[in-house]
PDB file of C-alpha atoms and ligand atoms in Angstrom:
ATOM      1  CA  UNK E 239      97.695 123.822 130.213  1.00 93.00           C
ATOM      2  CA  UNK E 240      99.556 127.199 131.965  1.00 97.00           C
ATOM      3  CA  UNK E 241     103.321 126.021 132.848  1.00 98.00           C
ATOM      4  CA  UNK E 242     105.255 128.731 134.434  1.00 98.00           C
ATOM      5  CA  UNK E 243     108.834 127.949 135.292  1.00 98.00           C
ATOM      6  CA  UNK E 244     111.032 130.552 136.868  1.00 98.00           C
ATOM      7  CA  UNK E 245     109.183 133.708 136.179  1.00 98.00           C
ATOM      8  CA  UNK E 246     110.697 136.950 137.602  1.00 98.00           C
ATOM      9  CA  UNK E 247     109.742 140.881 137.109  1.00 98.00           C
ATOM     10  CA  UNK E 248     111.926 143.512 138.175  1.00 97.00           C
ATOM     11  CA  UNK E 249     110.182 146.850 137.805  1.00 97.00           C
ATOM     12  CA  UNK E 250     112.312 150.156 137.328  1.00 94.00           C
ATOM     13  CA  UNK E 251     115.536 148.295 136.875  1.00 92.00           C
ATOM     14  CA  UNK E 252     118.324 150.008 138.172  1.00 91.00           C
ATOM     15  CA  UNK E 253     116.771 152.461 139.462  1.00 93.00           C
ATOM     16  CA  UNK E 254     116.893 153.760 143.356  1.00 93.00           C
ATOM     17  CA  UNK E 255     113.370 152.542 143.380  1.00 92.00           C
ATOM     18  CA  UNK E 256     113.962 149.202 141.353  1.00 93.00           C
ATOM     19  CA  UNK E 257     111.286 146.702 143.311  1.00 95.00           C
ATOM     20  CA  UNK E 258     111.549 142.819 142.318  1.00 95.00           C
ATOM     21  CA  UNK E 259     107.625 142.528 141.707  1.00 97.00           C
ATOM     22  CA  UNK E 260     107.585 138.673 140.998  1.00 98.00           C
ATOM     23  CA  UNK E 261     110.644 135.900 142.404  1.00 96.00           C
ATOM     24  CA  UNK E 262     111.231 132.663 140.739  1.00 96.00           C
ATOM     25  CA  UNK E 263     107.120 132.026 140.453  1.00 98.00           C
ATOM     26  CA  UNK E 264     107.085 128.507 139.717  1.00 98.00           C
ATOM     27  CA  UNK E 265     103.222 127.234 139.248  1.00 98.00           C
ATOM     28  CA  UNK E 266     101.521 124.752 137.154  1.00 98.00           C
ATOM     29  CA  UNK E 267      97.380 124.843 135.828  1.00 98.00           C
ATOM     30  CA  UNK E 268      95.514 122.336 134.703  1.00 96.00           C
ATOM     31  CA  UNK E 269      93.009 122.496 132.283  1.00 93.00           C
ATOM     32  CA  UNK E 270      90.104 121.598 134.410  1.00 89.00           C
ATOM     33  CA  UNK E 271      91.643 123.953 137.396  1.00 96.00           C
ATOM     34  CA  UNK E 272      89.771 126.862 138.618  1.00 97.00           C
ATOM     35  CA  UNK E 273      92.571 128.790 140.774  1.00 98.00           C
ATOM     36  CA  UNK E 274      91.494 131.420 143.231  1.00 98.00           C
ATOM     37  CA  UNK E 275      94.623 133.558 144.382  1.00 98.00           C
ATOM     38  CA  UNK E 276      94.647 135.721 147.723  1.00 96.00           C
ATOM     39  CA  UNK E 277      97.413 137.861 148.608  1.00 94.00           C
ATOM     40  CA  UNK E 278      97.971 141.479 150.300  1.00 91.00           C
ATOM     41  CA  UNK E 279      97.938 144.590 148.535  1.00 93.00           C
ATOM     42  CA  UNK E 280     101.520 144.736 146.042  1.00 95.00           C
ATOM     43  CA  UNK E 281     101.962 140.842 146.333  1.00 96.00           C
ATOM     44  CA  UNK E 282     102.451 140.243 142.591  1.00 97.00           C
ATOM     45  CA  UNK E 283      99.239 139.100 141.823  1.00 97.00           C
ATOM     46  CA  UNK E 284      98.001 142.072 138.781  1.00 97.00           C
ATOM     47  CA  UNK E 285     101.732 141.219 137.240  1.00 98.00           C
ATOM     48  CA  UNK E 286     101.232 137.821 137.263  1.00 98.00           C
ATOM     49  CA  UNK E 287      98.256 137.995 135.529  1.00 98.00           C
ATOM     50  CA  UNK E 288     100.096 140.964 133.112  1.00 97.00           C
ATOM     51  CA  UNK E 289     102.704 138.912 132.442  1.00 98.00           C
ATOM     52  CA  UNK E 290     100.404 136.110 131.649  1.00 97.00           C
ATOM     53  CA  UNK E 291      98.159 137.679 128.982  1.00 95.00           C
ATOM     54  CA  UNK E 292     101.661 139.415 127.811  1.00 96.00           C
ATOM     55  CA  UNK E 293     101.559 142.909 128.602  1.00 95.00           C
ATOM     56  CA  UNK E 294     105.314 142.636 129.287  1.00 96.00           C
ATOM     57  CA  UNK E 295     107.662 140.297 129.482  1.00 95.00           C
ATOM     58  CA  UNK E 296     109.315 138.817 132.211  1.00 97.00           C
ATOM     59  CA  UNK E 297     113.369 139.998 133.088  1.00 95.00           C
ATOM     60  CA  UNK E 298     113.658 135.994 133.427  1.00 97.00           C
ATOM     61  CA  UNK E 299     111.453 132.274 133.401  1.00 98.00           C
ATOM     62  CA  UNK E 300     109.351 131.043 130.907  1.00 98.00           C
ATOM     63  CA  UNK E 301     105.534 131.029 130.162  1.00 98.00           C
ATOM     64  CA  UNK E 302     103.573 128.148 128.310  1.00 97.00           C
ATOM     65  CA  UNK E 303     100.359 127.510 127.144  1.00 95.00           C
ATOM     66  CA  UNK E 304      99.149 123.472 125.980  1.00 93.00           C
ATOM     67  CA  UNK E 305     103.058 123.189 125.388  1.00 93.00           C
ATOM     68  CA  UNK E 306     104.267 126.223 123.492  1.00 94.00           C
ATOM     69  CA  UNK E 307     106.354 128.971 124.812  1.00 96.00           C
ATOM     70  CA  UNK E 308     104.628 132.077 124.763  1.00 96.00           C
ATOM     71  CA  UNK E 309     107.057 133.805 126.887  1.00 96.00           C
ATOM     72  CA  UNK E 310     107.638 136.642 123.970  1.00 93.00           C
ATOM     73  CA  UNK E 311     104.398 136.000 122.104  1.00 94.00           C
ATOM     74  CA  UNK E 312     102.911 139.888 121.653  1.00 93.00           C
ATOM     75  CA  UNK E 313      99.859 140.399 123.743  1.00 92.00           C
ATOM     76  CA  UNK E 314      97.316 140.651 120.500  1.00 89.00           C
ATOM     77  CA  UNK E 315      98.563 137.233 119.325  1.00 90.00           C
ATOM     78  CA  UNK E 316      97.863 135.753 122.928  1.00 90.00           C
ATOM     79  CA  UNK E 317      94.220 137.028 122.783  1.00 87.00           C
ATOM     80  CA  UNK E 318      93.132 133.845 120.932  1.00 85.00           C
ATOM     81  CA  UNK E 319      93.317 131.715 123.779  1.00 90.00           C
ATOM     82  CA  UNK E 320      93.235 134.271 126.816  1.00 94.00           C
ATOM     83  CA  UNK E 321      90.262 135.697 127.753  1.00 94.00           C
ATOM     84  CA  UNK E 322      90.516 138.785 130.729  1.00 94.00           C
ATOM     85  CA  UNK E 323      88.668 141.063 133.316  1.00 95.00           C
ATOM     86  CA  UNK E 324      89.542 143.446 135.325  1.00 93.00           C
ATOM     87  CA  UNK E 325      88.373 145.001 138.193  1.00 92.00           C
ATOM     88  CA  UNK E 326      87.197 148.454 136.964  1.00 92.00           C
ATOM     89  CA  UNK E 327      84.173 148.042 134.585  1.00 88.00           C
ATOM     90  CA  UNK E 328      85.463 150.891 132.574  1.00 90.00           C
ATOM     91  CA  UNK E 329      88.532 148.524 131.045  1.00 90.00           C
ATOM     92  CA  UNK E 330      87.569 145.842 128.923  1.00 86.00           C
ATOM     93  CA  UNK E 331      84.491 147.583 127.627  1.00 92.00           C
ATOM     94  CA  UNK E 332      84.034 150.575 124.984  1.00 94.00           C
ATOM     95  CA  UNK E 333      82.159 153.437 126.467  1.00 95.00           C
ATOM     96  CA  UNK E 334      81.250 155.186 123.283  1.00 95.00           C
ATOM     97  CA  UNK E 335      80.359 151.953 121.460  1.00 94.00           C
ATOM     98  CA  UNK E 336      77.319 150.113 121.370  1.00 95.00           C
ATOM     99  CA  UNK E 337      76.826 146.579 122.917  1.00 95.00           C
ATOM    100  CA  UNK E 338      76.769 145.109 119.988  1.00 94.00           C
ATOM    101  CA  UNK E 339      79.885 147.111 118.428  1.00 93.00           C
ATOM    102  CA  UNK E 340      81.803 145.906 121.422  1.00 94.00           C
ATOM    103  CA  UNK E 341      81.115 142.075 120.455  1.00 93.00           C
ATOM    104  CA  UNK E 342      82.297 142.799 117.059  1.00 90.00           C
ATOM    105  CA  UNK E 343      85.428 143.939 118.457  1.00 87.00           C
ATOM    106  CA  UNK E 344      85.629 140.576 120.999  1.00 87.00           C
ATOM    107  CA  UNK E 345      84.822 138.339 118.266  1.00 85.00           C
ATOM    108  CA  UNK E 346      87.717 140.115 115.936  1.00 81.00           C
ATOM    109  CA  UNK E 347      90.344 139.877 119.296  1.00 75.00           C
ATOM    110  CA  UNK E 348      93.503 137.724 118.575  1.00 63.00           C
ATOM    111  CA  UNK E 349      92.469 137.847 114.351  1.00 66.00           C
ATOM    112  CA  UNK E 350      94.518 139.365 111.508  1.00 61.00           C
ATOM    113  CA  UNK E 351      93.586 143.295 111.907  1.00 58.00           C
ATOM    114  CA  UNK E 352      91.302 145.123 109.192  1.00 58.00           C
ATOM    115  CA  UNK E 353      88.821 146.558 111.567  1.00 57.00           C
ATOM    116  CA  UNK E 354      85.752 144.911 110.181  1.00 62.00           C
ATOM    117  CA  UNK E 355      83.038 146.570 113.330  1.00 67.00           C
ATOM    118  CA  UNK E 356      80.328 146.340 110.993  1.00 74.00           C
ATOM    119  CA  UNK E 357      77.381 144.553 112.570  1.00 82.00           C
ATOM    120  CA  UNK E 358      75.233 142.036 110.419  1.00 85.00           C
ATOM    121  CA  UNK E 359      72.074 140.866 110.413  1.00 89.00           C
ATOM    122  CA  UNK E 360      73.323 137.131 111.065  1.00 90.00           C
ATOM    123  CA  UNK E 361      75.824 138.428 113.570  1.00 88.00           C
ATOM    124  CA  UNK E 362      73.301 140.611 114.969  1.00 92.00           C
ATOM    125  CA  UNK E 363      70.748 137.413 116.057  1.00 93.00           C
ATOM    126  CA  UNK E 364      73.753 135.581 117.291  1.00 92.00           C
ATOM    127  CA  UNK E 365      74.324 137.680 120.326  1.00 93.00           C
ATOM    128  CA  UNK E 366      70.693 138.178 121.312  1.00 95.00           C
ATOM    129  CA  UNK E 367      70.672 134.422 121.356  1.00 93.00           C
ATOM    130  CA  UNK E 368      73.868 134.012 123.478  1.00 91.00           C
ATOM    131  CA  UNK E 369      73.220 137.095 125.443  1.00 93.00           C
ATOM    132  CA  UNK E 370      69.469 135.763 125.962  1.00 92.00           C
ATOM    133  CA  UNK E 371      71.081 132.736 127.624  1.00 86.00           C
ATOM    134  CA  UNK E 372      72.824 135.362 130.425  1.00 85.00           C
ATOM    135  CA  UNK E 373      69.357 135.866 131.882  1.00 85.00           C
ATOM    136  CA  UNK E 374      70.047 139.847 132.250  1.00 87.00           C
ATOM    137  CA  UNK E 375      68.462 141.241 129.755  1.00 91.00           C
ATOM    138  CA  UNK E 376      70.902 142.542 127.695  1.00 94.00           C
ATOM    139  CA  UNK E 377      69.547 140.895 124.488  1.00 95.00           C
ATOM    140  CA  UNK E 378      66.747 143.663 124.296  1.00 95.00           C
ATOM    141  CA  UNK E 379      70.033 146.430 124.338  1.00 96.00           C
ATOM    142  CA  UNK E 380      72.221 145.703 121.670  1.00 96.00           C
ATOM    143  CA  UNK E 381      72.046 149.120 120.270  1.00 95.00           C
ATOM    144  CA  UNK E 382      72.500 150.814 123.180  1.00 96.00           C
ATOM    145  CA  UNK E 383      75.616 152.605 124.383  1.00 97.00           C
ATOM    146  CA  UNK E 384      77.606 150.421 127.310  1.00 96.00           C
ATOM    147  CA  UNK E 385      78.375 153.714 128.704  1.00 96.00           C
ATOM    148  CA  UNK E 386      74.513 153.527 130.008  1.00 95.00           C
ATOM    149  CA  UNK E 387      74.576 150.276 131.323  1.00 95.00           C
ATOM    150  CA  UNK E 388      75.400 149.764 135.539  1.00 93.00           C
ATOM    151  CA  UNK E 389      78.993 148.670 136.613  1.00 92.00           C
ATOM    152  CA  UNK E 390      77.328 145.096 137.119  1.00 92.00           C
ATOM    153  CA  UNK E 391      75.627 144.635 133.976  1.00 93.00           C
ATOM    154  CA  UNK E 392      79.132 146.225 132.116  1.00 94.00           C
ATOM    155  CA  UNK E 393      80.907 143.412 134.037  1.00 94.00           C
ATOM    156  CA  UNK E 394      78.792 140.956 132.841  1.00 93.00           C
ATOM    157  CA  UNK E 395      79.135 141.700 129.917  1.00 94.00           C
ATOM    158  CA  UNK E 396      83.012 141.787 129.595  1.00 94.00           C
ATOM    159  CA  UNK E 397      83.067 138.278 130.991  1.00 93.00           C
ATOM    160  CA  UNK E 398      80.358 137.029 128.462  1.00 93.00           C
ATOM    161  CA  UNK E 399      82.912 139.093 125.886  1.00 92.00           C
ATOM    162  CA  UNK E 400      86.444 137.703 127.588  1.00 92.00           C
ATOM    163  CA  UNK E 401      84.834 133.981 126.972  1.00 92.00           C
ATOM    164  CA  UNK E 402      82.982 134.482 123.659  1.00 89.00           C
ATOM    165  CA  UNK E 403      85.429 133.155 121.744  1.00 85.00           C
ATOM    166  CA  UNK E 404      86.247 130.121 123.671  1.00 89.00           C
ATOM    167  CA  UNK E 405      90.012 130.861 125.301  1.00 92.00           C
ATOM    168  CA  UNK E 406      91.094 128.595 126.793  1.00 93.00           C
ATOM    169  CA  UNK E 407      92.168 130.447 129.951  1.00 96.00           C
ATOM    170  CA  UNK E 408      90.475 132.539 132.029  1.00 97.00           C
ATOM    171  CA  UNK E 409      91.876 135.558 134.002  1.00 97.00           C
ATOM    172  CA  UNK E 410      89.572 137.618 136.419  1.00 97.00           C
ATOM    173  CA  UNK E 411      91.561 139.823 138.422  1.00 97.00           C
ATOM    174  CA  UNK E 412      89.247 141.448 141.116  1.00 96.00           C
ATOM    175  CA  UNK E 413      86.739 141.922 138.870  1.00 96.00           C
ATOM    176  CA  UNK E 414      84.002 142.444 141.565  1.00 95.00           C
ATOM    177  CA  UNK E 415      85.986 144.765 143.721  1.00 93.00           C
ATOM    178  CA  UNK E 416      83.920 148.241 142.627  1.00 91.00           C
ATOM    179  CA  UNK E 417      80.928 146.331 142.676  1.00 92.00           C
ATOM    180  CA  UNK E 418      77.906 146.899 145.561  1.00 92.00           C
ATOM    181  CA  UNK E 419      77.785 143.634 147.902  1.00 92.00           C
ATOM    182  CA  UNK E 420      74.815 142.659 145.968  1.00 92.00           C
ATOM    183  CA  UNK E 421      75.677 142.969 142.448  1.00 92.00           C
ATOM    184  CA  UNK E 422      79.258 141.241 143.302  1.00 93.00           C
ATOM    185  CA  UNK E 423      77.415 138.544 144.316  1.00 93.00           C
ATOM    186  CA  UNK E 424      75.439 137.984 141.046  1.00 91.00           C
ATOM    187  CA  UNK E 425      78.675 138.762 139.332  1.00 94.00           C
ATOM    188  CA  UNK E 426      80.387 135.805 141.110  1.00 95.00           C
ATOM    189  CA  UNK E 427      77.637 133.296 140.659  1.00 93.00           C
ATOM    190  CA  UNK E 428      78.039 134.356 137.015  1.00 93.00           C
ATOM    191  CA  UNK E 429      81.399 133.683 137.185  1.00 95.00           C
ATOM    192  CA  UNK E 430      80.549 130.463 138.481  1.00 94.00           C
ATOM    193  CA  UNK E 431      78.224 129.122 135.856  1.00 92.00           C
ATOM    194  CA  UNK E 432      80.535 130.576 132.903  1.00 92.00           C
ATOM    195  CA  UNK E 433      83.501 129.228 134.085  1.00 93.00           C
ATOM    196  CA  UNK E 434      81.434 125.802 134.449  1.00 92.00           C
ATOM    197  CA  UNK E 435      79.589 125.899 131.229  1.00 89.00           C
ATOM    198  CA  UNK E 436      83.321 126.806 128.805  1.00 87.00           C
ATOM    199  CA  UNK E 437      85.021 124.670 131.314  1.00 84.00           C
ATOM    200  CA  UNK E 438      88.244 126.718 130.928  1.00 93.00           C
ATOM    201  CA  UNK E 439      91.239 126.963 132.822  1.00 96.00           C
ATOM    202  CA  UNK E 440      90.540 129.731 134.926  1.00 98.00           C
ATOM    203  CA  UNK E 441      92.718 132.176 137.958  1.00 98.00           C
ATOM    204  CA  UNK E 442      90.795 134.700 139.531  1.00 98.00           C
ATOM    205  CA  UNK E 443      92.474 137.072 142.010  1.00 98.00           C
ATOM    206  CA  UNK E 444      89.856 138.021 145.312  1.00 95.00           C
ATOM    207  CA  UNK E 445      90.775 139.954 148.329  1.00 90.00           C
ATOM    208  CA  UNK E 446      88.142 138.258 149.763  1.00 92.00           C
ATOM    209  CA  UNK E 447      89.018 134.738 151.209  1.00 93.00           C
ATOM    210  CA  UNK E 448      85.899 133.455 152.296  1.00 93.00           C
ATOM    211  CA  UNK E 449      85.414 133.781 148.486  1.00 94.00           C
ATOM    212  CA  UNK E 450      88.771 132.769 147.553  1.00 96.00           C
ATOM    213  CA  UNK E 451      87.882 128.865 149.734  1.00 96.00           C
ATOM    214  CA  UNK E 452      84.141 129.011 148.463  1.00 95.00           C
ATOM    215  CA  UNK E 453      85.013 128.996 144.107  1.00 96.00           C
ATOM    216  CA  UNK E 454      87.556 126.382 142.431  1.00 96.00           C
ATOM    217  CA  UNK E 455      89.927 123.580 143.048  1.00 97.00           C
ATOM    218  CA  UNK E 456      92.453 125.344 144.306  1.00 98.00           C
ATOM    219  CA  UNK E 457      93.465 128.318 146.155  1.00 97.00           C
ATOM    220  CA  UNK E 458      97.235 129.868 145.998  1.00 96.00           C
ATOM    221  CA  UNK E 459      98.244 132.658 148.424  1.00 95.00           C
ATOM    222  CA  UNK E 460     100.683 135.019 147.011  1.00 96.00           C
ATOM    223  CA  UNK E 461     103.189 137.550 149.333  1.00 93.00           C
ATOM    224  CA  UNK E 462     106.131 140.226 148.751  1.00 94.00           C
ATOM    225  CA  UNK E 463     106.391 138.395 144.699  1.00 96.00           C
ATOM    226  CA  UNK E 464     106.115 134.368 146.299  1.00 96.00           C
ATOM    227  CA  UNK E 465     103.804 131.824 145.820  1.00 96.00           C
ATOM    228  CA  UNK E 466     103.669 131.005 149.785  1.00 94.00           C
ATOM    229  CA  UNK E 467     101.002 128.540 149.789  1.00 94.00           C
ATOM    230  CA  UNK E 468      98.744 126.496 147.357  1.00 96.00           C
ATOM    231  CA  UNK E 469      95.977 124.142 148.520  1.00 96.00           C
ATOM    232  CA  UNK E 470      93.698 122.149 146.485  1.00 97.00           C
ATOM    233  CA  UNK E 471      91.450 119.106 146.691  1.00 96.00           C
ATOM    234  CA  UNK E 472      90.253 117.737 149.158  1.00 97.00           C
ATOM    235  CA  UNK E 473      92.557 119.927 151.441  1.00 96.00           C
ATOM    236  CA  UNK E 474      91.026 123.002 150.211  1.00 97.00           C
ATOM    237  CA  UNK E 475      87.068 121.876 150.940  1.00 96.00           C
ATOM    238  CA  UNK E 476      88.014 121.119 154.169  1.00 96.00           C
ATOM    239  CA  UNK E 477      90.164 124.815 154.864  1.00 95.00           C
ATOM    240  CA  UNK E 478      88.330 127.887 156.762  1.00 95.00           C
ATOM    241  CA  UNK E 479      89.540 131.222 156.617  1.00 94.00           C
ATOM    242  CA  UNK E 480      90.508 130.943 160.414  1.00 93.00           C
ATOM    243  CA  UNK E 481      93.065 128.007 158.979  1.00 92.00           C
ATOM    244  CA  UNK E 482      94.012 129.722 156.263  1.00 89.00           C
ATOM    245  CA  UNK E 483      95.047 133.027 158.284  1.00 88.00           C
ATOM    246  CA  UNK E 484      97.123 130.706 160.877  1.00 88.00           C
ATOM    247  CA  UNK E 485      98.582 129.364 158.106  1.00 82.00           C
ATOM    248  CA  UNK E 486      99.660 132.263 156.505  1.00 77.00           C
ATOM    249  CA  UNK E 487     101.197 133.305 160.226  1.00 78.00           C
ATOM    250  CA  UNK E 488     103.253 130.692 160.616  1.00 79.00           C
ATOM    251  CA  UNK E 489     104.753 130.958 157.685  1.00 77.00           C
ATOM    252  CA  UNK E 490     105.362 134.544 158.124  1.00 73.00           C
ATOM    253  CA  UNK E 491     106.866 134.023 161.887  1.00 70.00           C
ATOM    254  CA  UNK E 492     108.761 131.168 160.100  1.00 72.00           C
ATOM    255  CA  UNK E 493     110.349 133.977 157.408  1.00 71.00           C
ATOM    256  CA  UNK E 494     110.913 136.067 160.716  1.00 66.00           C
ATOM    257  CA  UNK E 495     112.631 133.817 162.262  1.00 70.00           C
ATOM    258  CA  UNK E 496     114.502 132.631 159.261  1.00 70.00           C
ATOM    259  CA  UNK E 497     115.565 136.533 158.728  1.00 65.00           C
ATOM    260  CA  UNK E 498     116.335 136.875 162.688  1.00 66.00           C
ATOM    261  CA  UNK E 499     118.837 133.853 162.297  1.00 65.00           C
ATOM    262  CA  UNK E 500     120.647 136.185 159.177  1.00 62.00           C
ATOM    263  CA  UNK E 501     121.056 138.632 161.491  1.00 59.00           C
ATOM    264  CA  UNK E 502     122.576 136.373 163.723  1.00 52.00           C
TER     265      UNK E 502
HETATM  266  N1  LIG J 820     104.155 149.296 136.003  1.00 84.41           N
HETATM  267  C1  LIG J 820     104.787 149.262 137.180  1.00 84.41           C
HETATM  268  N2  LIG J 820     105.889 150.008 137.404  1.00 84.41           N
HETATM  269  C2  LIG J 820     106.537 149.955 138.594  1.00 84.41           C
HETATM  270  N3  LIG J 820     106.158 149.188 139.627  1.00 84.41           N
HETATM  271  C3  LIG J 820     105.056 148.424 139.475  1.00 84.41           C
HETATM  272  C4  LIG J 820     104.311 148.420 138.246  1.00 84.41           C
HETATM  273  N4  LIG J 820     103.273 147.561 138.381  1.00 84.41           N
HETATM  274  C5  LIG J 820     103.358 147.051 139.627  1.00 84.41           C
HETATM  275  N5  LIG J 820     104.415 147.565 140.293  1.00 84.41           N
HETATM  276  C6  LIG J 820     104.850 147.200 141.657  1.00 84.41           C
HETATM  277  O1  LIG J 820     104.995 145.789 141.694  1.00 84.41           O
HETATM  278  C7  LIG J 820     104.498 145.267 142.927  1.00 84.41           C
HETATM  279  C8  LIG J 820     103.376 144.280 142.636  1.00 84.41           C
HETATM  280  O2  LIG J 820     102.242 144.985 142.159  1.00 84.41           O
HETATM  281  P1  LIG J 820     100.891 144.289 141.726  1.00 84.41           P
HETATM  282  O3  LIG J 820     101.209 143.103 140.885  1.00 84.41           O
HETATM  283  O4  LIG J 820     100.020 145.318 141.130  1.00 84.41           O
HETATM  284  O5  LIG J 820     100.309 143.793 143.137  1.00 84.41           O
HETATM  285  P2  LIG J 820      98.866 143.229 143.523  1.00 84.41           P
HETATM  286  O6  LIG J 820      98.060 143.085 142.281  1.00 84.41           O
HETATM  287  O7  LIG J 820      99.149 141.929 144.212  1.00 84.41           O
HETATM  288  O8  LIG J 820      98.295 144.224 144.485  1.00 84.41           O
HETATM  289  C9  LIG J 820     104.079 146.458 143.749  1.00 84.41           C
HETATM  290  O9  LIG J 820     105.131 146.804 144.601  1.00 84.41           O
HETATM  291  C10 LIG J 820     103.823 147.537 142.709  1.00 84.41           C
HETATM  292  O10 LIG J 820     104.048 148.817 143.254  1.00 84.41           O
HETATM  293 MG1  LIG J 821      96.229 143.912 141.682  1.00 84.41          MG
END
C-alpha cells in the first residue's frame, strides 16, 4: 500500500551545515504489515515519517499510497488516509479544547475546510460509544478540557483520534517515549489491539528493541539516512535483541572496512 522509491532529504541545502538526512530510501509496506523501525538518535527515522504524512517534500524519489503518487500531495489532503502520533502528548491534541471538541476536529481532518467544531447531540453519543469501547474511561469526560487529562490517557486518546476515521496507514513515532514504564506499557498494548482491530498498515518508530522484535511483522533498522536491515516473518519471531545488535555490528565493521579500503 506505501511504495517508496528513491526518497532523499537534504536539509539546509547548500549550506556549511547542509546534512543529507535520508539516502536513496527504497522500502515497500503492505497493507497487512505492521513495521517497527529502530535506529540511533538522527538516523532518519522522524523525516521519514515527515516526509510520509507530507510535511515536506523530498529533494528527490517518489512516495505512493494504494498506487497514486502522493509525492507533492499537501499534508491536509494526505490526512484522509494517514493517521499520526507523536511522541510528546502535547502534539496531536488541543490543550484548550474539550475532548469532545478535539474529535470534531479529527473527524473534520483531510475534509473541505469550514470549521464546523460544533458538537451534536448525535455526534455527541457516538464518541461515548467508541470511546466506551477504549476501556479508560474517557466516555464519562467528554466535556472536559484534555489539558487535565495524564500524558497516558492524552496519548490514548490521539491514537483513538489518528484512527477514527479509518486511514489507512498508521504512523506512531515514539509515541511512548515521555511516558512512565507503566503507562507505556498500557499505551503499547493499546497500540496493539487498535492496530489489530482497523487492521491498517502501520510503522511505528521505538528506541526500544526488545519492543521493536515483540510488535509486527517486520522490523527495519535505520542508520546515518539508510535502511541497513529489514527482517520479517518467520526470521523476525525467531530474532533476539542479542542477534539483532551483532547484526547491526557487522554491518557497521563491514562499512568500516569498506571505508578503510577508500582510504586505501
Ligand atoms: N528541520 C530540520 N532542519 C535541519 N536538519 C534537520 C531537520 N530535521 C531533522 N534534521 C536532521 O536530520 C537528521 C535526521 O533527523 P531525524 O529524522 O529527526 O532523526 P531520528 O528521528 O532518527 O532521530 C539529523 O541529523 C537531524 O539533525
Ligand atoms: Mg525522531
Amino acid at each position: 500500500m506505501l511504495k517508496i522509491r528513491h526518497l532523499s532529504k537534504i536539509f539546509l541545502r547548500g549550506s556549511v551545515n547542509e546534512n543529507l538526512a535520508l539516502r536513496n530510501i527504497n522500502l515497500t509496506v503492505a497493507h497487512a504489515d505492521f513495521v517497527t523501525i529502530i535506529g540511533s538518535n538522527g538516523a532518519g527515522k522522524t523525516t521519514l515519517l515527515n516526509l510520509i504524512s507530507g510535511v515536506y517534500p523530498p529533494e528527490e524519489g517518489r512516495i505512493e499510497i494504494n498506487g497514486m503518487d502522493v509525492t507533492n500531495l499537501p499534508e491536509h489532503k494526505r490526512a484522509n488516509f494517514i493517521g499520526r502520533v507523536f511522541q510528546s502528548p502535547l502534539q496531536g491534541t488541543a490543550s484548550s479544547l474539550t475532548l469532545e471538541e478535539n474529535l470534531a476536529i479529527a473527524v473534520l481532518r483531510g475534509k473541505k475546510r469550514g470549521l464546523r467544531l460544533a458538537v451534536t447531540r448525535k455526534k455527541r453519543e457516538e464518541f461515548r460509544e467508541r470511546l466506551r469501547a477504549l476501556g479508560l474511561g474517557l466516555e464519562n469526560r467528554l466535556q472536559e478540557r484534555v489539558g487535565l487529562l495524564s500524558g497516558g490517557q492524552r496519548q490514548a486518546l490521539t491514537i483513538f483520534m489518528a484512527v477514527f476515521t479509518k486511514p489507512e496507514l498508521l504512523l506512531l513515532d515514539e509515541h511512548t517515549a515521555s511516558l512512565d514504564p507503566k503507562t507505556a506499557r498500557r499505551i503499547i498494548s493499546l497500540t496493539k489491539k487498535i492496530v489489530a482491530e482497523s487492521r491498517l498498515a502501520t510503522l511505528m518508530v521505538t528506541h526500544n528493541m526488545e519492543q521493536a522484535l515483540e510488535l509486527g511483522n517486520r522490523t527495519i533498522v535505520m542508520e546515518e539516512g539508510e535502511i541497513i536491515f529489514d527482517v520479517s516473518g518467520e526470521d523476525k519471531k525467531k530474532m533476539t535483541v542479542k542477534d539483532l545488535l551483532e547484526n547491526f555490528s557487522q554491518i557497521k565493521k563491514r562499512e568500516l572496512v569498506e571505508d578503510k579500503m577508500l582510504l586505501v
